[in-house]
Amino acid sequence: MLYRTAGQFKTSYEADHALFPVKQDAWLLAFILLLAFVIFPLTASEFIFRALLIPVLIYSLAAIGLNILTGYAGQLSLGTAAFMGVGAYACYKLMTYFPELNLLVAVILSGFASAAVGVLFGLPSLRIKGFYLAIATLAAQFFLVWLFEKWGWLYNYSASGAIQVSNISVFGITFAGPQASALAQYYFVLVVVMLFTWLAINITRGRIGRIWKSVRDMDIAAELVGINLMKAKLSAFAVSSFIVGVAGALFVFLWRGAAEPNLFDIPLSFRILFIAIIGGLGSIMGNYLGAIVIVALPVILSVLPRFFGLSIDPATAEHLNTMIIGSVIIFFLIVEPHGLARFWGIIREKLIIWPFPH
């Protein structure tokens, strides 16, 4: 009933390939935006902002960047956290040399720095692929984290080796630093993530996205029909690293407030990969669903036992979190490799043809 399409006619090719071919999808998006921009800011506490809403948005953006490279272009990567680190350190240096620079401009420029590094480490994809490419990106992960630790210029030769975010204001509102409110940071992150999600959707639905998909499905056939593999693969690395770099800048400046080199180590890369797998490779919406699962699960495990009067120490909760996430990943790899996005697709299809079985 909710997804009945009777009376919704398409009279042109553009209408048939519209972003929302069913009106209910547009209504659902409008409801989600209402929740994000109005309901959550009016009802959520500071704990909800900092423990759930802001990290879900940032992890979703990082997973979108990885999904463009792996889910759409078919290039395996295990160095996502390192490219996030490039974006974070680039933003830190920009704000150090240009303290009056608009924070939004600095965040976007840091994405370009990450894109340049991503293209550099994406060059091996022109000669290798699959498992060997994953190892090459893993080498980039280790090298960049080592560089963050050993190159003192990146952290202004601080004795602690960490970068600290000072108070940064835009139009009189403090968005970063110790004095920034959670609500202001949430709105900043929400706008940036919404902007780049719109950008990713348009790229993946257009000519460039179709080129990436053809390279992913069969690169030899794509080359035979005239697709330039070098441009296709390097453009995927550039766009992916650009979005991941922006996510890294948000990660440090709008959430953590400080960072050490080990923050961008391999566990963060795997966490973002798990988000993409659980949400569904080759899906933009799936990144949000996967991020909700990965971010919300530790919070639920820490709150739920106390709700029932049970006492679980943090170490046990961490082990349970790891076991559950591992089980969920195995479940999706076996039952539905396309992740939560495909589950929603199946539910949507059944709602459209209800009450008929098929």
Short mmCIF file of C-alpha atoms in Angstrom, two decimals:
data_model
loop_
_atom_site.label_atom_id
_atom_site.label_comp_id
_atom_site.label_asym_id
_atom_site.label_seq_id
_atom_site.Cartn_x
_atom_site.Cartn_y
_atom_site.Cartn_z
CA MET A 1 0.00 0.00 0.00
CA LEU A 2 2.72 2.49 0.96
CA TYR A 3 4.61 1.93 -2.30
CA ARG A 4 1.66 1.62 -4.68
CA THR A 5 2.76 3.01 -8.05
CA ALA A 6 -0.64 3.09 -9.75
CA GLY A 7 -1.12 6.37 -11.58
CA GLN A 8 2.62 7.19 -11.71
CA PHE A 9 3.29 7.31 -15.45
CA LYS A 10 6.59 7.95 -17.20
CA THR A 11 6.33 9.72 -20.53
CA SER A 12 10.01 10.34 -21.31
CA TYR A 13 13.39 8.64 -21.14
CA GLU A 14 14.53 11.17 -18.51
CA ALA A 15 11.56 10.36 -16.29
CA ASP A 16 12.27 6.64 -16.54
CA HIS A 17 15.86 7.19 -15.39
CA ALA A 18 15.10 9.83 -12.76
CA LEU A 19 16.80 9.65 -9.39
CA PHE A 20 13.39 8.98 -7.78
CA PRO A 21 11.31 7.00 -10.30
CA VAL A 22 8.81 6.28 -7.51
CA LYS A 23 7.38 9.27 -5.65
CA GLN A 24 7.49 7.45 -2.32
CA ASP A 25 11.30 7.39 -2.50
CA ALA A 26 11.35 11.19 -2.63
CA TRP A 27 8.93 11.34 0.30
CA LEU A 28 11.15 8.97 2.29
CA LEU A 29 14.20 11.13 1.60
CA ALA A 30 12.27 14.24 2.64
CA PHE A 31 11.34 12.52 5.91
CA ILE A 32 14.97 11.52 6.54
CA LEU A 33 16.13 15.10 5.90
CA LEU A 34 13.43 16.35 8.27
CA LEU A 35 14.77 14.02 10.95
CA ALA A 36 18.37 15.08 10.29
CA PHE A 37 17.85 18.85 10.15
CA VAL A 38 14.97 19.38 12.57
CA ILE A 39 13.98 16.44 14.79
CA PHE A 40 17.45 15.26 15.87
CA PRO A 41 18.78 18.75 16.71
CA LEU A 42 15.69 19.43 18.81
CA THR A 43 15.67 16.12 20.70
CA ALA A 44 19.18 14.63 20.77
CA SER A 45 21.56 15.10 23.68
CA GLU A 46 25.23 16.00 23.38
CA PHE A 47 26.10 12.35 24.00
CA ILE A 48 23.95 11.26 21.05
CA PHE A 49 25.59 13.86 18.83
CA ARG A 50 29.16 12.87 19.72
CA ALA A 51 28.70 9.12 20.12
CA LEU A 52 26.25 8.36 17.30
CA LEU A 53 25.17 11.06 14.86
CA ILE A 54 28.49 12.74 14.04
CA PRO A 55 30.55 9.52 13.76
CA VAL A 56 27.84 7.85 11.64
CA LEU A 57 27.99 10.72 9.16
CA ILE A 58 31.80 10.80 9.02
CA TYR A 59 32.19 7.03 8.70
CA SER A 60 29.47 7.01 6.02
CA LEU A 61 31.39 9.60 4.00
CA ALA A 62 34.64 7.63 4.31
CA ALA A 63 32.82 4.45 3.26
CA ILE A 64 31.36 6.27 0.22
CA GLY A 65 34.90 7.12 -0.84
CA LEU A 66 36.03 3.51 -0.44
CA ASN A 67 32.90 2.23 -2.17
CA ILE A 68 33.58 4.37 -5.23
CA LEU A 69 36.99 2.74 -5.55
CA THR A 70 36.10 -0.83 -4.62
CA GLY A 71 32.37 -1.18 -5.19
CA TYR A 72 32.09 0.83 -8.42
CA ALA A 73 35.57 0.68 -9.97
CA GLY A 74 36.57 -2.76 -8.65
CA GLN A 75 39.97 -1.65 -7.27
CA LEU A 76 40.73 -3.21 -3.91
CA SER A 77 42.12 -0.92 -1.23
CA LEU A 78 43.25 -1.45 2.35
CA GLY A 79 44.72 2.03 2.86
CA THR A 80 41.60 4.10 3.47
CA ALA A 81 42.67 5.22 6.96
CA ALA A 82 46.01 6.50 5.66
CA PHE A 83 44.28 8.68 3.05
CA MET A 84 42.00 9.97 5.81
CA GLY A 85 45.18 10.87 7.68
CA VAL A 86 46.50 12.77 4.65
CA GLY A 87 43.31 14.85 4.63
CA ALA A 88 43.50 15.48 8.38
CA TYR A 89 47.17 16.55 8.37
CA ALA A 90 46.67 18.66 5.22
CA CYS A 91 43.79 20.50 6.89
CA TYR A 92 45.92 20.97 10.02
CA LYS A 93 48.78 22.52 8.03
CA LEU A 94 46.39 24.75 6.08
CA MET A 95 44.86 26.09 9.29
CA THR A 96 48.36 26.55 10.75
CA TYR A 97 49.66 28.67 7.86
CA PHE A 98 46.33 30.39 7.12
CA PRO A 99 44.49 30.70 10.45
CA GLU A 100 41.89 33.04 8.92
CA LEU A 101 41.00 30.53 6.20
CA ASN A 102 37.38 29.41 6.14
CA LEU A 103 37.13 25.93 7.68
CA LEU A 104 34.94 24.62 4.88
CA VAL A 105 37.48 25.75 2.29
CA ALA A 106 40.29 24.12 4.28
CA VAL A 107 38.37 20.84 4.50
CA ILE A 108 37.76 20.78 0.74
CA LEU A 109 41.38 21.70 -0.06
CA SER A 110 42.57 18.88 2.18
CA GLY A 111 40.57 16.54 -0.05
CA PHE A 112 42.63 17.67 -3.05
CA ALA A 113 45.84 16.86 -1.13
CA SER A 114 44.54 13.40 -0.38
CA ALA A 115 43.48 12.95 -4.02
CA ALA A 116 47.03 13.74 -5.20
CA VAL A 117 48.49 11.15 -2.82
CA GLY A 118 45.79 8.65 -3.82
CA VAL A 119 46.63 9.00 -7.51
CA LEU A 120 50.32 8.49 -6.70
CA PHE A 121 49.66 5.24 -4.86
CA GLY A 122 47.05 4.27 -7.45
CA LEU A 123 49.67 4.02 -10.20
CA PRO A 124 50.36 0.32 -9.42
CA SER A 125 46.73 -0.41 -10.39
CA LEU A 126 47.77 0.11 -14.02
CA ARG A 127 49.86 -3.05 -13.86
CA ILE A 128 48.43 -5.15 -11.03
CA LYS A 129 44.97 -5.91 -9.68
CA GLY A 130 43.12 -8.04 -7.17
CA PHE A 131 45.10 -9.38 -4.22
CA TYR A 132 48.35 -7.75 -5.36
CA LEU A 133 46.71 -4.32 -5.56
CA ALA A 134 45.33 -4.79 -2.04
CA ILE A 135 48.87 -5.50 -0.82
CA ALA A 136 50.15 -2.38 -2.62
CA THR A 137 47.55 -0.20 -0.89
CA LEU A 138 48.37 -1.89 2.40
CA ALA A 139 52.00 -0.87 1.86
CA ALA A 140 50.77 2.70 1.32
CA GLN A 141 48.92 2.43 4.62
CA PHE A 142 52.06 1.48 6.54
CA PHE A 143 54.24 4.03 4.75
CA LEU A 144 51.90 6.97 5.32
CA VAL A 145 51.35 6.18 9.00
CA TRP A 146 55.13 5.95 9.42
CA LEU A 147 55.43 9.34 7.67
CA PHE A 148 52.84 10.88 10.01
CA GLU A 149 54.94 9.72 12.95
CA LYS A 150 58.43 10.56 11.71
CA TRP A 151 57.98 13.78 9.74
CA GLY A 152 57.89 16.43 12.45
CA TRP A 153 56.80 19.20 10.06
CA LEU A 154 53.37 17.59 9.78
CA TYR A 155 52.63 18.06 13.48
CA ASN A 156 54.65 21.28 13.89
CA TYR A 157 57.39 19.42 15.74
CA SER A 158 55.18 18.92 18.78
CA ALA A 159 56.81 16.96 21.60
CA SER A 160 53.81 14.64 21.82
CA GLY A 161 53.74 13.96 18.09
CA ALA A 162 50.00 14.71 18.03
CA ILE A 163 48.00 17.43 16.35
CA GLN A 164 45.60 19.53 18.43
CA VAL A 165 42.65 21.41 16.95
CA SER A 166 42.30 24.97 18.18
CA ASN A 167 39.07 26.94 18.25
CA ILE A 168 37.96 27.78 14.70
CA SER A 169 34.99 30.04 14.06
CA VAL A 170 33.06 30.74 10.87
CA PHE A 171 30.70 33.77 10.82
CA GLY A 172 30.99 34.00 14.60
CA ILE A 173 30.08 30.34 15.25
CA THR A 174 32.77 28.03 16.67
CA PHE A 175 32.75 24.77 14.71
CA ALA A 176 36.06 23.21 15.79
CA GLY A 177 38.10 23.18 18.97
CA PRO A 178 37.36 22.76 22.68
CA GLN A 179 34.72 25.50 22.70
CA ALA A 180 32.72 24.13 19.77
CA SER A 181 29.23 22.89 20.55
CA ALA A 182 28.11 19.46 19.42
CA LEU A 183 25.12 20.93 17.59
CA ALA A 184 27.28 23.28 15.50
CA GLN A 185 29.66 20.46 14.60
CA TYR A 186 26.75 18.21 13.71
CA TYR A 187 25.25 20.74 11.30
CA PHE A 188 28.65 21.38 9.69
CA VAL A 189 29.29 17.67 9.18
CA LEU A 190 25.73 17.07 7.99
CA VAL A 191 25.92 19.74 5.29
CA VAL A 192 29.33 18.56 4.05
CA VAL A 193 28.30 14.88 4.00
CA MET A 194 25.04 15.72 2.23
CA LEU A 195 26.93 17.73 -0.39
CA PHE A 196 29.43 14.96 -1.13
CA THR A 197 26.73 12.30 -1.12
CA TRP A 198 24.90 14.27 -3.80
CA LEU A 199 28.18 14.55 -5.71
CA ALA A 200 28.86 10.81 -5.44
CA ILE A 201 25.35 9.89 -6.58
CA ASN A 202 25.61 12.08 -9.66
CA ILE A 203 29.07 10.78 -10.57
CA THR A 204 28.18 7.11 -10.19
CA ARG A 205 24.94 7.50 -12.19
CA GLY A 206 26.65 9.33 -15.06
CA ARG A 207 29.17 8.53 -17.77
CA ILE A 208 32.12 8.26 -15.39
CA GLY A 209 30.22 5.85 -13.17
CA ARG A 210 29.37 3.62 -16.14
CA ILE A 211 33.04 3.60 -17.15
CA TRP A 212 34.04 2.53 -13.63
CA LYS A 213 31.46 -0.27 -13.64
CA SER A 214 32.68 -1.56 -17.00
CA VAL A 215 36.26 -1.65 -15.71
CA ARG A 216 35.06 -3.43 -12.57
CA ASP A 217 33.10 -6.08 -14.47
CA MET A 218 35.70 -6.84 -17.16
CA ASP A 219 38.58 -4.47 -17.75
CA ILE A 220 39.83 -6.24 -20.89
CA ALA A 221 36.44 -5.91 -22.61
CA ALA A 222 36.23 -2.28 -21.47
CA GLU A 223 39.59 -1.55 -23.06
CA LEU A 224 38.53 -3.27 -26.29
CA VAL A 225 35.52 -0.97 -26.66
CA GLY A 226 37.71 2.10 -26.30
CA ILE A 227 37.80 2.89 -22.58
CA ASN A 228 41.12 4.29 -21.37
CA LEU A 229 41.96 2.08 -18.38
CA MET A 230 44.61 4.44 -17.07
CA LYS A 231 42.21 7.39 -16.89
CA ALA A 232 39.40 5.23 -15.50
CA LYS A 233 41.44 3.70 -12.69
CA LEU A 234 43.32 6.86 -11.71
CA SER A 235 40.11 8.90 -11.75
CA ALA A 236 38.57 6.35 -9.37
CA PHE A 237 41.56 6.65 -7.05
CA ALA A 238 41.43 10.46 -7.27
CA VAL A 239 37.70 10.80 -6.51
CA SER A 240 37.82 8.13 -3.81
CA SER A 241 40.85 9.65 -2.07
CA PHE A 242 39.34 13.14 -2.36
CA ILE A 243 36.18 12.08 -0.51
CA VAL A 244 38.15 10.02 2.02
CA GLY A 245 40.47 12.99 2.65
CA VAL A 246 37.51 15.25 3.38
CA ALA A 247 36.19 12.58 5.76
CA GLY A 248 39.59 12.51 7.47
CA ALA A 249 39.56 16.27 7.99
CA LEU A 250 36.06 16.08 9.47
CA PHE A 251 37.15 13.09 11.56
CA VAL A 252 39.79 15.11 13.39
CA PHE A 253 38.51 18.70 13.27
CA LEU A 254 34.78 18.12 13.79
CA TRP A 255 34.80 15.03 16.03
CA ARG A 256 38.02 13.88 17.70
CA GLY A 257 39.63 17.30 18.28
CA ALA A 258 43.12 15.76 18.29
CA ALA A 259 44.94 12.93 16.56
CA GLU A 260 48.06 10.82 16.81
CA PRO A 261 49.54 8.86 13.90
CA ASN A 262 48.26 5.52 15.22
CA LEU A 263 44.69 6.83 14.98
CA PHE A 264 44.95 6.22 11.22
CA ASP A 265 46.36 2.73 11.55
CA ILE A 266 45.07 -0.42 9.85
CA PRO A 267 42.13 -1.08 12.26
CA LEU A 268 40.44 2.11 11.00
CA SER A 269 40.87 0.93 7.40
CA PHE A 270 39.24 -2.38 8.25
CA ARG A 271 36.39 -0.67 10.10
CA ILE A 272 35.55 1.39 7.00
CA LEU A 273 35.85 -1.73 4.84
CA PHE A 274 33.43 -3.54 7.17
CA ILE A 275 30.97 -0.65 6.81
CA ALA A 276 31.12 -0.94 3.02
CA ILE A 277 30.70 -4.74 3.10
CA ILE A 278 27.80 -4.75 5.57
CA GLY A 279 26.09 -1.86 3.80
CA GLY A 280 26.68 -3.26 0.34
CA LEU A 281 29.40 -2.68 -2.24
CA GLY A 282 28.26 -0.60 -5.18
CA SER A 283 25.62 1.25 -3.16
CA ILE A 284 25.61 4.80 -1.80
CA MET A 285 22.76 4.27 0.66
CA GLY A 286 24.37 1.09 2.00
CA ASN A 287 27.25 3.10 3.46
CA TYR A 288 24.85 4.85 5.84
CA LEU A 289 23.22 1.57 6.86
CA GLY A 290 26.58 -0.08 7.48
CA ALA A 291 27.85 2.92 9.46
CA ILE A 292 24.76 2.85 11.67
CA VAL A 293 25.43 -0.83 12.49
CA ILE A 294 29.16 -0.41 13.15
CA VAL A 295 28.86 2.80 15.19
CA ALA A 296 25.69 1.98 17.10
CA LEU A 297 26.63 -1.57 18.11
CA PRO A 298 29.33 -0.62 20.69
CA VAL A 299 27.00 2.01 22.19
CA ILE A 300 24.18 -0.53 22.45
CA LEU A 301 26.49 -3.11 24.06
CA SER A 302 27.57 -0.56 26.68
CA VAL A 303 24.05 0.68 27.49
CA LEU A 304 21.82 -2.39 27.09
CA PRO A 305 23.31 -4.54 29.91
CA ARG A 306 22.87 -1.69 32.41
CA PHE A 307 19.27 -1.33 31.29
CA PHE A 308 18.65 -4.91 32.42
CA GLY A 309 20.70 -4.51 35.60
CA LEU A 310 23.72 -6.48 34.32
CA SER A 311 27.35 -5.50 34.76
CA ILE A 312 29.76 -6.03 31.86
CA ASP A 313 33.28 -4.63 31.98
CA PRO A 314 34.52 -2.60 28.98
CA ALA A 315 36.97 -5.31 27.85
CA THR A 316 34.19 -7.92 27.62
CA ALA A 317 31.97 -5.46 25.76
CA GLU A 318 34.79 -4.84 23.28
CA HIS A 319 35.24 -8.56 22.71
CA LEU A 320 31.50 -9.00 22.20
CA ASN A 321 31.50 -6.13 19.73
CA THR A 322 34.31 -7.74 17.71
CA MET A 323 32.60 -11.15 17.74
CA ILE A 324 29.22 -9.75 16.67
CA ILE A 325 30.69 -7.65 13.86
CA GLY A 326 32.64 -10.66 12.60
CA SER A 327 29.51 -12.79 12.67
CA VAL A 328 27.52 -10.12 10.84
CA ILE A 329 30.16 -9.87 8.11
CA ILE A 330 30.22 -13.66 7.63
CA PHE A 331 26.41 -13.67 7.55
CA PHE A 332 26.24 -11.07 4.80
CA LEU A 333 29.02 -12.68 2.77
CA ILE A 334 27.09 -15.96 2.77
CA VAL A 335 23.43 -14.92 2.76
CA GLU A 336 23.47 -11.57 0.94
CA PRO A 337 26.82 -10.39 -0.46
CA HIS A 338 25.22 -7.10 -1.56
CA GLY A 339 24.58 -6.15 2.07
CA LEU A 340 21.87 -4.19 3.79
CA ALA A 341 21.20 -2.11 0.68
CA ARG A 342 20.01 -5.23 -1.13
CA PHE A 343 17.79 -6.17 1.82
CA TRP A 344 16.13 -2.78 1.56
CA GLY A 345 15.83 -3.23 -2.21
CA ILE A 346 14.00 -6.54 -1.72
CA ILE A 347 11.63 -5.00 0.86
CA ARG A 348 10.96 -2.09 -1.47
CA GLU A 349 10.20 -4.38 -4.42
CA LYS A 350 7.76 -6.41 -2.35
CA LEU A 351 6.04 -3.25 -1.11
CA ILE A 352 5.63 -2.04 -4.70
CA ILE A 353 3.93 -5.25 -5.90
CA TRP A 354 2.00 -5.96 -2.67
CA PRO A 355 -0.33 -7.88 -2.19
CA PHE A 356 0.92 -10.02 -5.10
CA PRO A 357 3.72 -12.46 -4.26
CA HIS A 358 5.83 -11.72 -7.35
#
